[in-house]
PDB file of C-alpha atoms in Angstrom:
ATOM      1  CA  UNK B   1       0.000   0.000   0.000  1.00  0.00           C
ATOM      2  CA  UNK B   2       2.750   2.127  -1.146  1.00  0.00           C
ATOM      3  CA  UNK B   3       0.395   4.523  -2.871  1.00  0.00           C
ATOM      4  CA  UNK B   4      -2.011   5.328  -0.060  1.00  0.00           C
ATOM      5  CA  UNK B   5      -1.697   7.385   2.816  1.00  0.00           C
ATOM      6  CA  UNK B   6      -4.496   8.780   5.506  1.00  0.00           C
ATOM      7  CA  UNK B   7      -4.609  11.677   8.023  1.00  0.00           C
ATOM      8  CA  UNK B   8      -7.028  12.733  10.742  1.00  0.00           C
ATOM      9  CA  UNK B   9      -8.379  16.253  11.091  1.00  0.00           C
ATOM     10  CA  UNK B  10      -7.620  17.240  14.624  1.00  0.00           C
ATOM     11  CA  UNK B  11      -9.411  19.634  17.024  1.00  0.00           C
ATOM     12  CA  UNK B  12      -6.887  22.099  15.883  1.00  0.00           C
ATOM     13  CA  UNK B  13      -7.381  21.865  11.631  1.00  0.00           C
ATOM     14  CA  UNK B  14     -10.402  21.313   9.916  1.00  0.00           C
ATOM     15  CA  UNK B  15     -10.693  18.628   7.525  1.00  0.00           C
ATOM     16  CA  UNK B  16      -9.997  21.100   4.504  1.00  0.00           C
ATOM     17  CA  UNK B  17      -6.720  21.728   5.746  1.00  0.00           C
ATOM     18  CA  UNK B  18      -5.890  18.143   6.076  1.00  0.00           C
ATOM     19  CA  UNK B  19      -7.204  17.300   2.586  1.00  0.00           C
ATOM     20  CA  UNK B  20      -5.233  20.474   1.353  1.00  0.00           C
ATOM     21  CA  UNK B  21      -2.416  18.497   2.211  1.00  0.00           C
ATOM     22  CA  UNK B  22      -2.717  15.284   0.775  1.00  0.00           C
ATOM     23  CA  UNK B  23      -3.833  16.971  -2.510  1.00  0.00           C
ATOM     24  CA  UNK B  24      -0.541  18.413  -2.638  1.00  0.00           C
ATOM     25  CA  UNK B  25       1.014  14.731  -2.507  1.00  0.00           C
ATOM     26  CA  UNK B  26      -2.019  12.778  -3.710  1.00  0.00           C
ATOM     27  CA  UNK B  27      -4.399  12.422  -7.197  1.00  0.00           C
ATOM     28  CA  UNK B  28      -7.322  11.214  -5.442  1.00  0.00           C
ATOM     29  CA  UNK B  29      -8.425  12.684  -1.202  1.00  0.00           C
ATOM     30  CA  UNK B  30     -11.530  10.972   0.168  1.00  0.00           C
ATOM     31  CA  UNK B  31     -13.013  10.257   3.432  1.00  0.00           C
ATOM     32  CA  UNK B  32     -11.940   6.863   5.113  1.00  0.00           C
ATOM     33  CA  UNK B  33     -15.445   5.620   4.713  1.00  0.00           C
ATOM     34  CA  UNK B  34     -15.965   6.536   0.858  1.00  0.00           C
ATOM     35  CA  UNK B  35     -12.689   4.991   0.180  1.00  0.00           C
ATOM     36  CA  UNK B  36     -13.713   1.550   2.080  1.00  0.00           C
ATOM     37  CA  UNK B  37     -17.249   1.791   0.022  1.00  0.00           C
ATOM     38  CA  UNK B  38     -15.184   2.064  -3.395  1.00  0.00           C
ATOM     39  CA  UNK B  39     -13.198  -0.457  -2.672  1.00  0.00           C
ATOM     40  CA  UNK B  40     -15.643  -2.919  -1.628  1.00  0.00           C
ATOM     41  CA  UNK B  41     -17.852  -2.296  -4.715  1.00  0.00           C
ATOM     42  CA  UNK B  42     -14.974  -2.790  -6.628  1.00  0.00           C
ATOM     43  CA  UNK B  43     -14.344  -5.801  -5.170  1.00  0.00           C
ATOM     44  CA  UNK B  44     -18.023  -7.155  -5.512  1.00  0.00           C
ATOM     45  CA  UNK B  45     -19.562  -5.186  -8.363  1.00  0.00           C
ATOM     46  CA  UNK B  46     -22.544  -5.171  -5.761  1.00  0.00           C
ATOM     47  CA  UNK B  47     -23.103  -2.294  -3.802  1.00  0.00           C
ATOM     48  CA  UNK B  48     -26.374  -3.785  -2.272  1.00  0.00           C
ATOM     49  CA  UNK B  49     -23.955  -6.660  -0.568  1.00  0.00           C
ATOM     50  CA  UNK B  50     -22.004  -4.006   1.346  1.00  0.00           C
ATOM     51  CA  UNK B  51     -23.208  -3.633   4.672  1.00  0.00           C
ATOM     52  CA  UNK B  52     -22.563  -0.047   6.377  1.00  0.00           C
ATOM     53  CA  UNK B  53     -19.835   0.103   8.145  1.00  0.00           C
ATOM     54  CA  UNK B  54     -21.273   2.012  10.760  1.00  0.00           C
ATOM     55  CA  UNK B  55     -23.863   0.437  12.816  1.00  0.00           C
ATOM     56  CA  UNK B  56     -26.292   1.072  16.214  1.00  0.00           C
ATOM     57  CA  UNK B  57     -24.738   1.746  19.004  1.00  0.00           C
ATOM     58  CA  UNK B  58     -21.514   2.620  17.256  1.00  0.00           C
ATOM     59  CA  UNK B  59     -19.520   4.946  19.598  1.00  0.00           C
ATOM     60  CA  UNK B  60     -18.855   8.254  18.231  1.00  0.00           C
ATOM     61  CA  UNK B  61     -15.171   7.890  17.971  1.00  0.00           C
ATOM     62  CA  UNK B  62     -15.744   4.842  15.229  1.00  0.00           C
ATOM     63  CA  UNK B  63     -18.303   7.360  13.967  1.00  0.00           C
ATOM     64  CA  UNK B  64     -15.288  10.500  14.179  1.00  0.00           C
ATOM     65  CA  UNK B  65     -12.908   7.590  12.314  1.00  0.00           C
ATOM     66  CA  UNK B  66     -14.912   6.902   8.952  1.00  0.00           C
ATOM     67  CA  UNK B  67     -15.757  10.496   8.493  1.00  0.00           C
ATOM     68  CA  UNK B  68     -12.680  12.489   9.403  1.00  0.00           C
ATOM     69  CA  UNK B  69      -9.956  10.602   8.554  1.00  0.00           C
ATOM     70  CA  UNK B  70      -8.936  11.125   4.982  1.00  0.00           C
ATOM     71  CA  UNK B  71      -7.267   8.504   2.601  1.00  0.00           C
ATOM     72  CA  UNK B  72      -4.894   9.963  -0.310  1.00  0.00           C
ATOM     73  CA  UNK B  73      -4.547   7.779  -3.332  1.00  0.00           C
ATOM     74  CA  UNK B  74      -2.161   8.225  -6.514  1.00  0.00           C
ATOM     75  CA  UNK B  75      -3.664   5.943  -8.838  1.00  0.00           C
ATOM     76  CA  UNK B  76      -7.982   4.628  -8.671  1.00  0.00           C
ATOM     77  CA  UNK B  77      -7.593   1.031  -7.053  1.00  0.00           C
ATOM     78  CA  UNK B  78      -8.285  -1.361  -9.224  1.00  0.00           C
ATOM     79  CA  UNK B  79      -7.932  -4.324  -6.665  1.00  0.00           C
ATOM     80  CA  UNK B  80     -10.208  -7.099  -6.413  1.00  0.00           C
ATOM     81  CA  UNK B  81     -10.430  -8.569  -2.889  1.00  0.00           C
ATOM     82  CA  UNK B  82     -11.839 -10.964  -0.529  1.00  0.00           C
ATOM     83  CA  UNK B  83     -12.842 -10.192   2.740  1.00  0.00           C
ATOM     84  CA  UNK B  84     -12.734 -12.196   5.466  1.00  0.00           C
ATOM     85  CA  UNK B  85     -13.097 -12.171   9.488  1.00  0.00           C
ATOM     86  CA  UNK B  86     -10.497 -10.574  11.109  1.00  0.00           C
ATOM     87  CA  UNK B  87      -8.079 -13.358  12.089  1.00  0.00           C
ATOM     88  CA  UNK B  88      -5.349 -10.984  14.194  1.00  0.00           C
ATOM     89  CA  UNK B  89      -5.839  -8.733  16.274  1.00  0.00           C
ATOM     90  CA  UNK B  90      -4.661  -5.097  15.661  1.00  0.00           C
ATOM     91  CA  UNK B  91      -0.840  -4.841  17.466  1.00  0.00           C
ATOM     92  CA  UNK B  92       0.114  -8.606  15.173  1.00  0.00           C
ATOM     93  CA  UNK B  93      -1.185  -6.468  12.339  1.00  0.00           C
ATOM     94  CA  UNK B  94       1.009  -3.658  12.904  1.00  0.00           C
ATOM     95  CA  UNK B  95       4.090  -6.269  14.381  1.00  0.00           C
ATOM     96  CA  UNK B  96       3.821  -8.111  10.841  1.00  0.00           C
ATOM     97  CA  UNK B  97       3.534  -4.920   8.812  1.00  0.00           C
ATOM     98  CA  UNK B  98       6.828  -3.867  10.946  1.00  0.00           C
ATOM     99  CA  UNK B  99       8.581  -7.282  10.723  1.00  0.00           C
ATOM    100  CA  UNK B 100       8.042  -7.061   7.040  1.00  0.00           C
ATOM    101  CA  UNK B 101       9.080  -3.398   6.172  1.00  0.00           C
ATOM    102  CA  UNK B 102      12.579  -4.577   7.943  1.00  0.00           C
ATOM    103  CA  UNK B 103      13.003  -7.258   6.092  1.00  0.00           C
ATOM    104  CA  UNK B 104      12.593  -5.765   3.185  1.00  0.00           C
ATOM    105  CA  UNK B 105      15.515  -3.317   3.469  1.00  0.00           C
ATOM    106  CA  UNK B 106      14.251  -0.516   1.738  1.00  0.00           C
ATOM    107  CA  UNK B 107      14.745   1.482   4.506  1.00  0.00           C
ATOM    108  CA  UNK B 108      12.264   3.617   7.379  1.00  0.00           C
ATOM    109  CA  UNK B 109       8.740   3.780   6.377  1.00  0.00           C
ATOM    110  CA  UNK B 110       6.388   5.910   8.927  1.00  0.00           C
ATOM    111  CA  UNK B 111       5.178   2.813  10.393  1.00  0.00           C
ATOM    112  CA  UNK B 112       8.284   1.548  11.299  1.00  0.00           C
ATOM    113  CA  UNK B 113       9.749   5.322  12.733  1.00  0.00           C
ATOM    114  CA  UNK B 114      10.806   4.901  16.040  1.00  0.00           C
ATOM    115  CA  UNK B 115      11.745   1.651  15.918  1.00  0.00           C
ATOM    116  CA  UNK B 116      14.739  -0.547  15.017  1.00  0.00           C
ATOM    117  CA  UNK B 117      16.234  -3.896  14.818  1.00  0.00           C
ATOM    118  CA  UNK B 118      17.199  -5.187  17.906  1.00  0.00           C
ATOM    119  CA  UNK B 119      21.043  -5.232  18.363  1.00  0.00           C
ATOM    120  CA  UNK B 120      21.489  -6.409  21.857  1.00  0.00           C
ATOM    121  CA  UNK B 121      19.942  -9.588  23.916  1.00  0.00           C
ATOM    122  CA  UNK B 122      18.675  -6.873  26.188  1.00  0.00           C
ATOM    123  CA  UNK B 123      17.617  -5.165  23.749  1.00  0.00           C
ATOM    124  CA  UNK B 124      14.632  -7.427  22.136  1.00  0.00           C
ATOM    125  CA  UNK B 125      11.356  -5.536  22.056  1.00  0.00           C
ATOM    126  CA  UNK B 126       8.585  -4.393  24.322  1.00  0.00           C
ATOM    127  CA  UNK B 127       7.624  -7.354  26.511  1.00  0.00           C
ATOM    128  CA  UNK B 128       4.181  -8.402  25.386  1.00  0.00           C
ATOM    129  CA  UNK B 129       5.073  -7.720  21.793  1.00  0.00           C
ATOM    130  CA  UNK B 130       4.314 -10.375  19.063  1.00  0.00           C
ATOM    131  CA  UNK B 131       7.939 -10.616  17.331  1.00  0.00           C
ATOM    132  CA  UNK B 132      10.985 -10.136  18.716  1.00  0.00           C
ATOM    133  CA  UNK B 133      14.292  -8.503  16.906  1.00  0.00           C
ATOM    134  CA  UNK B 134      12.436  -5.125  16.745  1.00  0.00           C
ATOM    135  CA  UNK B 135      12.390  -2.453  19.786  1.00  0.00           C
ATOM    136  CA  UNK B 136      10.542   0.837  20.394  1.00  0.00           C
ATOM    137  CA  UNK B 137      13.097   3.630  21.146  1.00  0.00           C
ATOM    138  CA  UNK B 138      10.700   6.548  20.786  1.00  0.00           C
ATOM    139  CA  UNK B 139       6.846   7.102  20.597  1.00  0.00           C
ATOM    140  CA  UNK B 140       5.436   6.717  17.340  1.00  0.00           C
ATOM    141  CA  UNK B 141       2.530   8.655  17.574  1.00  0.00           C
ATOM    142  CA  UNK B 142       1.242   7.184  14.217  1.00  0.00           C
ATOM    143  CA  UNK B 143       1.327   3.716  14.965  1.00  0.00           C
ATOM    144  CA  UNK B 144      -0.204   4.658  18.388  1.00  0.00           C
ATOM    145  CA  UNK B 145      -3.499   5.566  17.060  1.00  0.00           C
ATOM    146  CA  UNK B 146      -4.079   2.158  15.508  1.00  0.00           C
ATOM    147  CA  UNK B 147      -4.044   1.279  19.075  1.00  0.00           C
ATOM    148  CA  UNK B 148      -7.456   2.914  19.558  1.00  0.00           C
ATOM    149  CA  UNK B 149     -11.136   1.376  20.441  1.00  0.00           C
ATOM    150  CA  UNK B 150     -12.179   2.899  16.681  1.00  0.00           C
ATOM    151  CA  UNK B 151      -9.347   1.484  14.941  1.00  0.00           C
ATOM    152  CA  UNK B 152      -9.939  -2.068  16.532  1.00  0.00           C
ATOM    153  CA  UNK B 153     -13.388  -1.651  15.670  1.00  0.00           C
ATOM    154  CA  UNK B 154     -12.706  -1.209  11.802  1.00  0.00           C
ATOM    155  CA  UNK B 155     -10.279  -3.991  11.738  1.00  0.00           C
ATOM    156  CA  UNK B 156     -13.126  -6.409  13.407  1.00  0.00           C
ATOM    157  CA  UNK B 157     -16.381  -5.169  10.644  1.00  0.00           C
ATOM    158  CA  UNK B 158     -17.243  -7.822   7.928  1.00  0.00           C
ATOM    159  CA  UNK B 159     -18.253  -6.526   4.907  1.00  0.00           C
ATOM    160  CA  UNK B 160     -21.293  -8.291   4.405  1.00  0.00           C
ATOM    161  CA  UNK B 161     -24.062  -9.229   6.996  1.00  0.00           C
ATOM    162  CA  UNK B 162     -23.942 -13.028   5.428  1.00  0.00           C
ATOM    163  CA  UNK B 163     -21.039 -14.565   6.216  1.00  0.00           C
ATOM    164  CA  UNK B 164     -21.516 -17.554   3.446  1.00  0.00           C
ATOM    165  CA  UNK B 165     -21.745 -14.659   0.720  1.00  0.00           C
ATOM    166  CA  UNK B 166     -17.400 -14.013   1.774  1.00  0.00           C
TER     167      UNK B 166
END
């Protein structure tokens, strides 16, 4: 996902100014949700089998997520996928996103800022942590947020309501 990028409007900007930004950078700016919607009907040619992502009872944080958080694209996706249950939870997602942009060698990525291969035996990650050979050495305030309830909530969503239709 080398060609997609997303920000969140804070208190402070308003979600022009964030979108200002990515069009500087980016061909297409949408809203989380509308880019989710596009590329689920892309995906299944079948709007009608999309179920909302928001639901009842949603808190308004999830609600805060789909609506002001922006994704940039360069090019339209054209992907076709599947969707299935979420099978990890959200820190294995972001360990294995990590664990991957290190072994790939091409260098610091913004997920992976603030962090570095281990060098040391004392020196093997946060305890708790999925993987081991990578360690935290300052906040990364961007991976933090995927940390959050509405973030966690995303991840879990199926994208239709009838499971035998994934």
């Amino acid at each position: 996902m080398d060609n997609v990028h997303s920000t969140s409007a804070s208190e402070n900007s308003t979600p022009e100014s964030a979108v200002g930004i990515l069009d500087k950078y980016y061909s297409t700016v949408k809203p989380l949700r509308q880019y989710l919607d596009d590329v689920f009907k892309l995906s299944s040619g079948n709007v009608s089998r999309l179920v909302n992502l928001s639901r009842n009872g949603d808190k308004d944080v999830f609600l805060d997520l789909l609506t002001t958080c922006y994704v940039g694209v360069k090019q339209t996706p054209r992907l076709s996928l599947r969707v299935y249950p979420a099978a990890l939870e959200m820190h294995e997602v972001i360990d294995q996103a990590q664990s991957r942009v290190f072994r790939s060698k091409r260098g610091q990525n913004v997920i992976t800022s603030g962090y570095r291969l281990a060098q040391h035996s004392d020196d093997m990650g946060k305890a708790g942590m999925a993987r081991s050979g990578i360690t935290n050495f300052f906040v990364n305030t961007i991976i933090n947020v995927f940390y959050g309830i509405e973030w966690r909530t995303l991840l879990q969503r199926r994208r239709c309501d009838d499971p035998s239709a994934l």
